[in-house]
Each structure stands twice: as structure tokens, then as C-alpha cells.
Short mmCIF file of C-alpha atoms in Angstrom, two decimals:
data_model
loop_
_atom_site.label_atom_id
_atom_site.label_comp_id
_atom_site.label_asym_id
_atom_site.label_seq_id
_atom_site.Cartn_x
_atom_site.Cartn_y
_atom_site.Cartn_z
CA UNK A 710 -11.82 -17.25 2.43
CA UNK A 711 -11.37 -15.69 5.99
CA UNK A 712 -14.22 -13.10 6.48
CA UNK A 713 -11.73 -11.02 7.96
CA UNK A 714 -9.76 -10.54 4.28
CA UNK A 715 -12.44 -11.30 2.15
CA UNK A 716 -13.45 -7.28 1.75
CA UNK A 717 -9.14 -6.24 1.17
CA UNK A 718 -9.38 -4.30 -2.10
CA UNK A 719 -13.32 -4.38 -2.59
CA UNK A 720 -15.32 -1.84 -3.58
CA UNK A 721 -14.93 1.10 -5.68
CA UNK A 722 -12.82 2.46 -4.21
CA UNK A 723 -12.11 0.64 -1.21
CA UNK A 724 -12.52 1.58 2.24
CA UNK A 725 -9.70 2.88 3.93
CA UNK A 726 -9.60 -0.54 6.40
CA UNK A 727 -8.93 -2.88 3.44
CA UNK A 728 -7.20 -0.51 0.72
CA UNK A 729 -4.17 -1.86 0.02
CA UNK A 730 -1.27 0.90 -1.27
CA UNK A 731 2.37 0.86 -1.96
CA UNK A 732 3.19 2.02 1.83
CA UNK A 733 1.43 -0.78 3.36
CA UNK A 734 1.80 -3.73 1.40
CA UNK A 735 3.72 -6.04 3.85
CA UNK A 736 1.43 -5.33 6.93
CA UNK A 737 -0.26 -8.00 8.47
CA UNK A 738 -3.32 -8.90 7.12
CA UNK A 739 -3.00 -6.40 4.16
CA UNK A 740 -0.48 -8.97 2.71
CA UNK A 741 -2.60 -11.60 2.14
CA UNK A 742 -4.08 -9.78 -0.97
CA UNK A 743 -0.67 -7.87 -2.02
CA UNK A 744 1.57 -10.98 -1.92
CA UNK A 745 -0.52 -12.10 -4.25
CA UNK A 746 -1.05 -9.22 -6.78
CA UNK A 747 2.04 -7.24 -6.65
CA UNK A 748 2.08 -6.14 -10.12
CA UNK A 749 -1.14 -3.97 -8.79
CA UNK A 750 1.15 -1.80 -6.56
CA UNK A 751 5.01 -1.82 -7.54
CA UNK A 752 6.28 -1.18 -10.94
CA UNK A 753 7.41 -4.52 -12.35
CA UNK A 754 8.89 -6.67 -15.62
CA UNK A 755 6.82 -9.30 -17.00
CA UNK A 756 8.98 -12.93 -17.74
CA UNK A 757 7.52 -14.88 -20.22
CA UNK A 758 6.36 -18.80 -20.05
CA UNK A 759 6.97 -21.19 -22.46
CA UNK A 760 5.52 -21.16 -25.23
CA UNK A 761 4.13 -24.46 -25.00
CA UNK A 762 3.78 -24.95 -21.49
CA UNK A 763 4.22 -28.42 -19.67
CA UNK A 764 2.15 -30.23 -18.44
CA UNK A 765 2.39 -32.02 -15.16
CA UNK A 766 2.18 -35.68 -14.42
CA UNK A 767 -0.05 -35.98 -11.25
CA UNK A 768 -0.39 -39.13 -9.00
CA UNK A 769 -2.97 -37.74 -6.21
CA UNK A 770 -2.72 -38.13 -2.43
CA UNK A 771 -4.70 -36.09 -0.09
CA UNK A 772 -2.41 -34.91 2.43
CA UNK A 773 -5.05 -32.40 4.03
CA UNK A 774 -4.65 -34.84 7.46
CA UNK A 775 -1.43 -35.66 7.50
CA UNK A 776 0.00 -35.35 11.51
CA UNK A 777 2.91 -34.43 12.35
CA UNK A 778 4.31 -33.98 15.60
CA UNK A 779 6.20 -30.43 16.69
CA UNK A 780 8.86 -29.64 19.23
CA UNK A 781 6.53 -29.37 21.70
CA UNK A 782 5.47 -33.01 21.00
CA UNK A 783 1.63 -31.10 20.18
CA UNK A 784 0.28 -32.68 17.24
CA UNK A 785 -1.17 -31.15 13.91
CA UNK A 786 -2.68 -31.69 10.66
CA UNK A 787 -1.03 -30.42 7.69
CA UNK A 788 -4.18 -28.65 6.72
CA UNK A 789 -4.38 -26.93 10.34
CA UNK A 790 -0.76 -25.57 10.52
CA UNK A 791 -1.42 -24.32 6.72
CA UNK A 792 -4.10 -22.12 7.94
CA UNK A 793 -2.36 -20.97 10.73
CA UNK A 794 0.63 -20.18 8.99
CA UNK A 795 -1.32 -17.99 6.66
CA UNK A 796 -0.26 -20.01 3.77
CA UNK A 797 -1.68 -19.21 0.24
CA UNK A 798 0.12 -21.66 -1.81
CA UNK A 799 1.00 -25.09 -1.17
CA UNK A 800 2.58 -27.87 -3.61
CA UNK A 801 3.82 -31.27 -3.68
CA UNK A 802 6.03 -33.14 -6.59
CA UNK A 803 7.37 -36.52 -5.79
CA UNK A 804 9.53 -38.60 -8.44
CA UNK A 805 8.22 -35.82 -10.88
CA UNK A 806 4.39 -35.66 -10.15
CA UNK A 807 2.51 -33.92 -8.32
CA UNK A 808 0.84 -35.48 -5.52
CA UNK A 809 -0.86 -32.66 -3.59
CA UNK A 810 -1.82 -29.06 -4.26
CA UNK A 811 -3.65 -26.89 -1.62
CA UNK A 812 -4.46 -22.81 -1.32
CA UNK A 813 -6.29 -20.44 0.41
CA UNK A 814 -6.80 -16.79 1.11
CA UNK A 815 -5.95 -15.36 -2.29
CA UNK A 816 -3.40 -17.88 -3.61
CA UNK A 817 -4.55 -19.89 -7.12
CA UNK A 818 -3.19 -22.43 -9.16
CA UNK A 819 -2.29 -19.44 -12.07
CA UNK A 820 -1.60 -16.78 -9.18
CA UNK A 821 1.70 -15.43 -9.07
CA UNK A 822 3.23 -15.04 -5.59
CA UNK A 823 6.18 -13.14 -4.08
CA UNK A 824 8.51 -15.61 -2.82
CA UNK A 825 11.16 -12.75 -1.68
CA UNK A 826 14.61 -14.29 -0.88
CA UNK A 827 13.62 -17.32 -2.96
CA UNK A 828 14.66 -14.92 -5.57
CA UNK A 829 17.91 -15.18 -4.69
CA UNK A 830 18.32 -18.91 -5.29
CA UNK A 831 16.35 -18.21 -8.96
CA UNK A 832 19.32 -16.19 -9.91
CA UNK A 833 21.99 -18.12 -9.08
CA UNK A 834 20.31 -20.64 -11.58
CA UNK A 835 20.66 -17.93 -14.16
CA UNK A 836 24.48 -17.24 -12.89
CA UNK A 837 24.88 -20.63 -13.08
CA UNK A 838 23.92 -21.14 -17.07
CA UNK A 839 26.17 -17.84 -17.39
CA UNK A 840 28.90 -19.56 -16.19
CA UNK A 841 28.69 -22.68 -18.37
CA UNK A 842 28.67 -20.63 -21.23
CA UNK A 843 31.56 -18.36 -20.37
CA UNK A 844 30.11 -15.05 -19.52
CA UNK A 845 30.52 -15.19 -15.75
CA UNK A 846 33.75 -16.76 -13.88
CA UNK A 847 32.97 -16.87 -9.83
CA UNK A 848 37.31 -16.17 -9.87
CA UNK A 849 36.79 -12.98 -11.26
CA UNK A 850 36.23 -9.77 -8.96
CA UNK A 851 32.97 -7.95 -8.87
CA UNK A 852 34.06 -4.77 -10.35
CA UNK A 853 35.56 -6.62 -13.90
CA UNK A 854 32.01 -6.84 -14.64
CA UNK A 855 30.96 -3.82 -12.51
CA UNK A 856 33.29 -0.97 -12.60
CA UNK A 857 30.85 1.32 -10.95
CA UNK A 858 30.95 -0.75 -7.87
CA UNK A 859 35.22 0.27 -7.28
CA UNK A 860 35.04 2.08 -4.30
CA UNK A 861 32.21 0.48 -2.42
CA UNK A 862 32.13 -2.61 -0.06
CA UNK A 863 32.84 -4.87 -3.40
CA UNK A 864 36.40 -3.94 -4.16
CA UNK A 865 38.31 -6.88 -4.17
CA UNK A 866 35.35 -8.84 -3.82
CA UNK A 867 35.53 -12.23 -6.05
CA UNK A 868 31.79 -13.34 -7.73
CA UNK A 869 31.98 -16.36 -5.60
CA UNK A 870 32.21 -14.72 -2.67
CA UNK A 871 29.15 -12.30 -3.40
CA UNK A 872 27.51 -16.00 -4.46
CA UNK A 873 27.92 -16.55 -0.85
CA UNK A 874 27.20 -13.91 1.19
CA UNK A 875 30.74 -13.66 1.99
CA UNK A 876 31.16 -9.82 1.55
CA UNK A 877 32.79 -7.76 4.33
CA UNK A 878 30.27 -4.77 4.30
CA UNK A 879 28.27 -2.52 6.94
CA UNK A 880 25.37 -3.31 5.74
CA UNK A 881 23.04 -4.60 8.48
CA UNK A 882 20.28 -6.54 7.68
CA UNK A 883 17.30 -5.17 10.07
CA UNK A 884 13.94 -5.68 8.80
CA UNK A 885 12.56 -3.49 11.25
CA UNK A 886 14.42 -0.64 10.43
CA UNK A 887 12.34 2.71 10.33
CA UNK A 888 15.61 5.42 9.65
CA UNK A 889 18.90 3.24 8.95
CA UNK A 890 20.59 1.77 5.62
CA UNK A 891 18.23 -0.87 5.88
CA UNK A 892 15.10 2.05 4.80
CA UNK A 893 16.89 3.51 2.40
CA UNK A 894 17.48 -0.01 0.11
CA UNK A 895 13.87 -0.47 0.48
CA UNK A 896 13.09 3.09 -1.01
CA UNK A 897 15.76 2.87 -3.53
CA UNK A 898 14.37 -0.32 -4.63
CA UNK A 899 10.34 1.64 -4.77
CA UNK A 900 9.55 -1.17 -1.93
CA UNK A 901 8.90 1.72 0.27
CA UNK A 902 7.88 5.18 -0.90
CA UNK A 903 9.89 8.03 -0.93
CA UNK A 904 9.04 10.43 1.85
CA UNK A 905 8.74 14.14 0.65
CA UNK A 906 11.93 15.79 1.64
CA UNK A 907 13.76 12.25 0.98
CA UNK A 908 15.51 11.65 -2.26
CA UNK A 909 16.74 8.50 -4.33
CA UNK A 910 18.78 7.47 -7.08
CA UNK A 911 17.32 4.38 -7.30
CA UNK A 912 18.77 0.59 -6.18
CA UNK A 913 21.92 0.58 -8.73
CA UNK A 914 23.06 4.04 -7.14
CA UNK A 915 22.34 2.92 -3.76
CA UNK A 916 24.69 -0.67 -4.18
CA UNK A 917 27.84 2.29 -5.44
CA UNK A 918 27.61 3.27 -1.80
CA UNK A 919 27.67 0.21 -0.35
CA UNK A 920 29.47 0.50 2.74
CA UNK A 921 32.63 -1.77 3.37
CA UNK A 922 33.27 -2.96 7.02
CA UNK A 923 35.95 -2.12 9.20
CA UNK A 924 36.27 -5.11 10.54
CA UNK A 925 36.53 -8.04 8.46
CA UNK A 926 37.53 -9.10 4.86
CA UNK A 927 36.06 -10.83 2.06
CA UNK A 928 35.37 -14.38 2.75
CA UNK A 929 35.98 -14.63 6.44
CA UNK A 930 32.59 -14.70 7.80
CA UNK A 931 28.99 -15.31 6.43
CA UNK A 932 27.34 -11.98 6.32
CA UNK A 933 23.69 -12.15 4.77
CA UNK A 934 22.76 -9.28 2.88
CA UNK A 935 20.21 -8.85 0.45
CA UNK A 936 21.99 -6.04 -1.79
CA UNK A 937 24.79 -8.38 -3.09
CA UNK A 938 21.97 -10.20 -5.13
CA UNK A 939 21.05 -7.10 -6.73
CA UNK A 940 24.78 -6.70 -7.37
CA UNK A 941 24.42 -10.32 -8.97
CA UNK A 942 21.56 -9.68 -10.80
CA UNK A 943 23.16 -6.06 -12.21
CA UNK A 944 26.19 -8.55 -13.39
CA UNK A 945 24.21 -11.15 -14.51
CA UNK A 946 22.51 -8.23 -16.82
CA UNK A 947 25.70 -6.84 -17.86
CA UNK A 948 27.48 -10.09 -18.93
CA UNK A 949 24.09 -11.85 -20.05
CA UNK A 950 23.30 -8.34 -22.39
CA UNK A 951 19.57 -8.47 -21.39
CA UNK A 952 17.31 -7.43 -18.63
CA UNK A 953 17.30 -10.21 -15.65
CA UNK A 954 13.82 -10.82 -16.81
CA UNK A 955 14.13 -11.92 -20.23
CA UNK A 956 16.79 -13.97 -19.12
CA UNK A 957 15.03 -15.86 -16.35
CA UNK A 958 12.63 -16.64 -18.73
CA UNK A 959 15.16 -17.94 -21.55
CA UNK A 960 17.44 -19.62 -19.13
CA UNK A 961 14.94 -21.27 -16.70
CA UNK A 962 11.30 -20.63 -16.56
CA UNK A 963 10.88 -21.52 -20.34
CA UNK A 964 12.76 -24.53 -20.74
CA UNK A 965 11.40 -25.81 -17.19
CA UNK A 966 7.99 -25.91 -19.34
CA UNK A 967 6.56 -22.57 -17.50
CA UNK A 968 2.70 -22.30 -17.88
CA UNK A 969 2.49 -18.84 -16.67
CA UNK A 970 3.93 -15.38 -16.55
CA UNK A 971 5.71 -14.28 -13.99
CA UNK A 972 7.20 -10.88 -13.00
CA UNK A 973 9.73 -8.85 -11.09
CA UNK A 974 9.31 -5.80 -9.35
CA UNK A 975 11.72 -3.07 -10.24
CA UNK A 976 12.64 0.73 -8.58
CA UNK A 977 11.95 3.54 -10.34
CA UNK A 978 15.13 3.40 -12.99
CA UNK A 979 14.07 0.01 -14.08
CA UNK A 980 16.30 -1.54 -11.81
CA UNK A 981 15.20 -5.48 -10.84
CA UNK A 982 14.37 -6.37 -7.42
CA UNK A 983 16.72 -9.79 -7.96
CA UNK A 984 17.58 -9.95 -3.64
CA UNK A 985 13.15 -10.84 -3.71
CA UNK A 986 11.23 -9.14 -6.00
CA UNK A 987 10.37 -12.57 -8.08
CA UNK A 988 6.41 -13.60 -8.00
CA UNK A 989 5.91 -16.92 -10.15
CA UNK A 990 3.54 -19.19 -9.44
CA UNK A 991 3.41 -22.59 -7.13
CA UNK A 992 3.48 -24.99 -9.73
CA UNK A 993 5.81 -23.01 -11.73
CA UNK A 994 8.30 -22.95 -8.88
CA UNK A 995 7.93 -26.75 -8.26
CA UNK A 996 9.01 -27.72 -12.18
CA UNK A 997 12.26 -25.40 -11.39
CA UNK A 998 13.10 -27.36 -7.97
CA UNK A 999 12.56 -30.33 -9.89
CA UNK A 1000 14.85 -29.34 -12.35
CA UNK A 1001 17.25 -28.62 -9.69
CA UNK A 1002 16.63 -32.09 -7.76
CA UNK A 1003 17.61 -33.80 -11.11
CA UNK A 1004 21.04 -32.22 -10.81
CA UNK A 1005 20.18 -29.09 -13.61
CA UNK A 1006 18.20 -31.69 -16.16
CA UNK A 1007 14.85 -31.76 -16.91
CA UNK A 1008 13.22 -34.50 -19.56
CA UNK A 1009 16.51 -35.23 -20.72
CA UNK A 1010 17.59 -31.41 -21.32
CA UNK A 1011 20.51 -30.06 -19.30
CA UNK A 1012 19.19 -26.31 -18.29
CA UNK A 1013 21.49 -25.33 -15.34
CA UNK A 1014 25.34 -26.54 -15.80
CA UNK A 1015 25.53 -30.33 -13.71
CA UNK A 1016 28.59 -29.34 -12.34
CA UNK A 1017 27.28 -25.69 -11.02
CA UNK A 1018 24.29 -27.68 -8.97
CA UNK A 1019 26.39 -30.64 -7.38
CA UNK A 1020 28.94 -27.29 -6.30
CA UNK A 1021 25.49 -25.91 -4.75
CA UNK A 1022 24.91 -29.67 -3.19
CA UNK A 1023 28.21 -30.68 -2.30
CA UNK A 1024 29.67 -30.67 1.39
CA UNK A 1025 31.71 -28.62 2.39
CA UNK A 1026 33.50 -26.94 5.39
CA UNK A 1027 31.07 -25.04 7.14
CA UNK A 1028 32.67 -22.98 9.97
CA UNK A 1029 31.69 -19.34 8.93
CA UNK A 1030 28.22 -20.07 8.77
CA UNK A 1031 28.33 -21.93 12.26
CA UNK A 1032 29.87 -18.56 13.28
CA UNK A 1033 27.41 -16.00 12.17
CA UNK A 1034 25.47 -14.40 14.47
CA UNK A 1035 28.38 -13.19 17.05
CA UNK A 1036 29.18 -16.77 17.56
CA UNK A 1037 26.15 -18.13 17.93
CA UNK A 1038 25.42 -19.74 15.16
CA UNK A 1039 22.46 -19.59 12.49
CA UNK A 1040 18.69 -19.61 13.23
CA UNK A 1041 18.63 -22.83 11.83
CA UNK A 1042 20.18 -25.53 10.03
CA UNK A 1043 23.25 -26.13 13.06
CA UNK A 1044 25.40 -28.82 10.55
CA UNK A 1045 24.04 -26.87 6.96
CA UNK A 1046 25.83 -24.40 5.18
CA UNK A 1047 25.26 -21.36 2.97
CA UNK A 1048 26.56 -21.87 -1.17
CA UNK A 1049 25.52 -19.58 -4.38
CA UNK A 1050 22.17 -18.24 -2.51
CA UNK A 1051 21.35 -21.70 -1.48
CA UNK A 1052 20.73 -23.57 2.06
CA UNK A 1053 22.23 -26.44 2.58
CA UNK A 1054 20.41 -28.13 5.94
CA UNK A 1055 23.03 -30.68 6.31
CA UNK A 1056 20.57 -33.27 7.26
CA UNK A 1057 20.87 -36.83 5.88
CA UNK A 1058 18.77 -36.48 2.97
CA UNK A 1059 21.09 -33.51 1.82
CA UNK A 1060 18.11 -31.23 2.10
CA UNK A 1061 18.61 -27.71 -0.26
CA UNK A 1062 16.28 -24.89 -0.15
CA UNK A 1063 15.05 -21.42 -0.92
CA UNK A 1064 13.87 -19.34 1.85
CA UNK A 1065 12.40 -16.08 1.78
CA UNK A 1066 10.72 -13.98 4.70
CA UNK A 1067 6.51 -14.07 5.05
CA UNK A 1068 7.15 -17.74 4.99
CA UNK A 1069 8.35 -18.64 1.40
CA UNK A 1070 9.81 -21.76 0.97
CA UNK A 1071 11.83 -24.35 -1.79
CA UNK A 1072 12.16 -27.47 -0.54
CA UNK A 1073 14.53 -30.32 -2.03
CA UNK A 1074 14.87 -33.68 -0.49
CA UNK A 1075 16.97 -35.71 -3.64
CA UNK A 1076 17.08 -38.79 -1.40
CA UNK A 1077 13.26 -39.10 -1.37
CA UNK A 1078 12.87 -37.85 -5.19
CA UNK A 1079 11.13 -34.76 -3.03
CA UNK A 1080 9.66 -30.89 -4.25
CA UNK A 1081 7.87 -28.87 -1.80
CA UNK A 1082 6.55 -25.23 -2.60
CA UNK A 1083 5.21 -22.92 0.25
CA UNK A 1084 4.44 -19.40 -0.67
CA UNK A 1085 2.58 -17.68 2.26
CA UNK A 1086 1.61 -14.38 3.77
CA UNK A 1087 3.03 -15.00 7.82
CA UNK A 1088 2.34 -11.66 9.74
CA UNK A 1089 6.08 -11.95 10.74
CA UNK A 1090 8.95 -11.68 8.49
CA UNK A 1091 11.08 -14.31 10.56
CA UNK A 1092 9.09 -16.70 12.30
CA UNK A 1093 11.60 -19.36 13.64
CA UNK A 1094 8.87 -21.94 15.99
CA UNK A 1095 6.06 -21.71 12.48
CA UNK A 1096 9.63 -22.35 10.24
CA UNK A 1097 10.50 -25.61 12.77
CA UNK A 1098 6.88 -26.54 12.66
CA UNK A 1099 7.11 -26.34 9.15
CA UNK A 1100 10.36 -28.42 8.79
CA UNK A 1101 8.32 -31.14 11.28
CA UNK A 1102 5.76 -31.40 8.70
CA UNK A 1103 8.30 -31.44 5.43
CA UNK A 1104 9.61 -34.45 7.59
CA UNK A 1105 6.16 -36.05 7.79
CA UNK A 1106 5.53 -35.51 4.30
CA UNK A 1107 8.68 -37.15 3.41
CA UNK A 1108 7.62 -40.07 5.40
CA UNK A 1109 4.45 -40.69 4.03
CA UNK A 1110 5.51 -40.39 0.45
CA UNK A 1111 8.90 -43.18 0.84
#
């Protein structure tokens, strides 16, 4: 471990360099103990594993050396742009067995990590079961399940378009926001702490208040916004008639053969974190993209409706998320497209993935039978030229493994 984070959180107490609190958590350095023990600092739910875990089939391959070759045409080793990319947890699966598993800094084999916007994609999984049994229709508006939301930017809103981040609010999404709306969802979420002289009613009072835009309408751009997956978590809760938590666990992270807890962080009303509060562990989080590469099966079992995946996989037209960004189109992915919390990278392999700031990533290549898990503490929260890198060396891996 790096001598430099090797003292966070030691001692009793800690000095003041290395103690790690509740209003510093996602600094650089500080993160790469926090990311990896949330639970220590944030209130949070616990989700249960299975109760007879899975084991995993493993077919070793050391893929410390791999090279890969960036934009730059500079050359790497995977084990070199790990390291520099501050990543903690790293995972392999191909054709259903794990080939390679690597970690450093704090990260562990039985070490929940945050994954952040990876969270997202997790409960569309959980939509997606509601759906096959009944309880949610992506036809029906927002407010037929969440009445407290008429009023706000969701009026009129359909399920499927809050699936896709196709919501015409004013909410901006600025991570570097100090004083904005952008503040205030972090402290009604408990991500941030409240200032004295600052109140909050917590996340589900904050999402009533949602403000609508005045410029567009519901499903005529892609507008990415982390508060409409706590609005689909708060209706996955109210038609599911259990905490998010219990049913992650029921719905996916149990019948994907789970071997270890996971949690959720949650504000101060109990209210989950489901836009990225999610920590879960590597391998944990490769069985579920497995699941998902296998069209919703795993060992024979359905788990997530076939149908509700190959909707997530399918192509599609694509123009409002090539318009994003004032015309400019996204960061990256220039043929993908955006569907129920997924990427699609529109590459030839039909690439979907997770992706959460810090560097989290769900990678999952069906044409080469392909699960990648990287769960990392990056200083930056969007880091576009270590994120090509990275897609350079999911390339490489691909390559090796055909």
C-alpha cells in the first residue's frame, strides 16, 4: 500500500492529516480509505447475500502485463495504468469464470466499494423484475405511483422516460457546485453535512421540489440527472412494498449467488441513496453483469425479465443523446445511446455498461462472453483521457481473451 495512504484512519484517534469524516470523504487521497468503508461515515441499509453463496468457476490468466496502446499511441501495462488510475478493485469473468482479479490501496476480495452511478443501472434491474411481475408499467406517469411528486418537474412524466433520463427539469448536474441545487441534493441525501443555519427535509422532500424546465418537454432531449433515480428507487419502494434494500437483495444480489453483504447509504429520513449510494463488492458485481450478459439468466434461472434486458441492448434511434451537451454531443460513446440507466457504446460488440464518477465501471462485451469490474478512487470525478485509456485497455483485454 502507498506510504502516502497507508496512515488514513490510524491511530487512536487519528491525526487530523489522515482523519477521514463525513465532510471530506470524496477528497483526493482521503477517498481511497472512504470508498472503501462507507458504512464508517454515512448512515446506511445493509442488503443481504445469499444464503448459500456461489461459488465462482475460475480459469486463471495473469493479465498484470498486458499492453495496450492509448490515444497517444504511448504504451502501458494493465498493472501500470491500474495504479495510476487509483484503482482498488479490479475483476475479470470470461464465458462465466473468472480469469483475473487484482486490488490495491484498500480494496479486498470481501470489501464493499461505492460504485456511485453504477447504482443506477442496479436499479433498473430491480425495475425491471417489477415490471415482469406487474407492479411497474414504464407507460404509466410518475405521479400514479408518486402522487407527492404532482407539481414538480415529474408531472406528466411517463416511468420510461425517467428510465432514461428524459425528464425536462432545471436541475443541473454540476459536481463542483459549492451553493446551487446541485449542494443542496447532496445535503438532503446526508452526502454532505448540513451547515448550521442550513436546513433539510431530507432527499424525498427535496425530489417534491424538483424544478421543471422552461424550455423543453419530457422526452425531447437527454438530460442526465441523478435525482430521477432516487425518484425510481422511491417508486420502486412504493410498488415493490419494501425498502430498495431488501429488494435488491431478493431480486438480484441473492439469486445472482451473492457471497457478501452489501449496503446503501441513506439521508437522514431513511431515504436510499439509489442515483449512487450502492457499495457491493467486485466479485459480487461481476456475477450480476454476468447475469445481465446472459440476457437476465443465470444457471438456468431467469432473474431479470429477457425481454426488459434485450430493450436495454437493443438499437435504437439515438439522436437526443448525440444532442446533449448544447449540440455537442456526449463525452463519449459518439454512435451509443442512453436506455433504463444503461450505456449503450454502440461499438460492434454491442458494448453495455455502468458508469459511475471516481472511476467505477460495468463492463459487458456479449460478443466476447466478456465481464469487467473497476471500482476505483480517481482524484477526479470525470476523468475523460484515464476513461479512454481505460476503454483502450477493455479493448486489449478483449483481445487477449478471444
Amino acid at each position: 500500500m502507498e506510504p502516502s495512504i497507508a496512515s488514513l484512519m490510524s491511530g487512536f484517534p487519528p491525526h487530523p492529516d489522515n482523519q477521514v469524516k463525513a465532510s471530506n470523504w470524496r477528497t483526493p487521497r482521503l477517498a481511497r480509505w472512504s470508498f472503501n468503508h462507507l458504512r464508517q461515515l454515512l448512515p446506511t441499509a445493509p442488503i443481504a447475500p445469499a444464503s448459500v453463496p456461489a461459488a465462482l468457476a475460475k480459469a486463471w490468466q495473469d493479465l498484470r502485463w498486458l499492453e495496450f496502446t492509448d490515444q497517444q499511441n504511448q504504451q502501458h501495462s494493465l498493472e501500470q495504468f491500474l495504479r495510476a488510475s487509483h484503482t482498488d478493485a479490479f475483476a475479470v469473468m470470461h464465458k462465466g469464470r473468472i480469469v483475473f482479479d487484482w486490488y490495491d490501496g484498500f480494496g479486498a476480495a470481501d470489501q464493499p466499494h461505492i460504485v456511485f452511478s453504477i447504482t443506477k443501472s442496479m436499479a433498473a434491474l430491480v425495475a425491471g423484475v417489477l415490471i415482469g411481475k406487474g407492479k411497474l408499467n414504464p407507460d404509466c406517469l410518475v405521479t400514479d405511483y408518486l402522487p407527492e411528486l404532482c407539481g414538480s418537474a415529474y408531472d406528466d412524466a411517463r416511468l420510461q422516460h425517467l428510465l432514461d433520463m428524459q425528464i425536462a427539469s432545471g436541475f443541473s448536474e454540476n459536481y463542483l457546485d459549492s451553493d446551487g441545487i446541485f449542494m443542496a441534493y447532496r445535503r438532503a441525501a446526508a452526502w454532505n453535512p448540513v451547515e448550521e443555519g442550513v436546513e433539510t427535509d431530507g432527499l424525498r422532500a427535496f425530489l417534491t421540489k424538483m424544478p421543471k424546465s422552461t424550455t423543453t418537454a419530457h422526452g425531447t432531449m437527454h438530460h442526465y440527472c441523478s435525482p430521477h433515480s432516487d425518484v425510481l428507487g422511491w417508486a420502486i419502494e412504493r410498488a415493490g412494498h419494501d425498502s430498495f434494500a431488501n429488494q435488491f437483495s431478493r431480486y438480484i444480489l441473492q439469486p445472482c449467488g451473492g457471497r457478501h453483504a452489501a449496503y446503501i447509504t441513506l439521508d437522514t429520513f431513511g431515504a436510499p441513496r439509489v442515483a449512487g449510494g450502492l457499495c457491493i463488492t467486485a466479485h459480487d458485481l461481476l456475477s450480476i453483469g454476468e447475469m445481465v450478459r446472459n440476457a437476465g439468466q443465470l444457471n438456468g434461472t431467469e432473474i431479470v425479465p429477457s425481454a426488459f434486458i434485450n430493450d436495454i441492448t437493443k438499437p435504437r434511434d439515438n439522436s437526443l443523446w448525440m444532442a446533449q451537451n448544447h449540440g455537442e454531443g456526449p463525452r463519449l460513446f459518439s454512435e451509443g445511446n442512453y436506455r433504463s440507466q444503461w450505456y449503450q457504446t454502440g461499438n460492434s460488440d454491442k458494448v453495455i455498461c455502468g458508469i459511475g464518477i471516481h472511476g467505477q465501471w460495468l463492463w459487458i462485451n456479449p460478443e466476447k462472453d466478456l465481464v469487467i469490474v473497476k471500482l476505483a478512487s480517481n482524484d477526479i470525478e470525470v476523468d475523460s483521457a484515464t476513461d479512454r485509456m481505460m476503454l483502450a485497455a477493455f479493448a486489449a483485454i478483449g483481445e487477449a481473451l478471444s
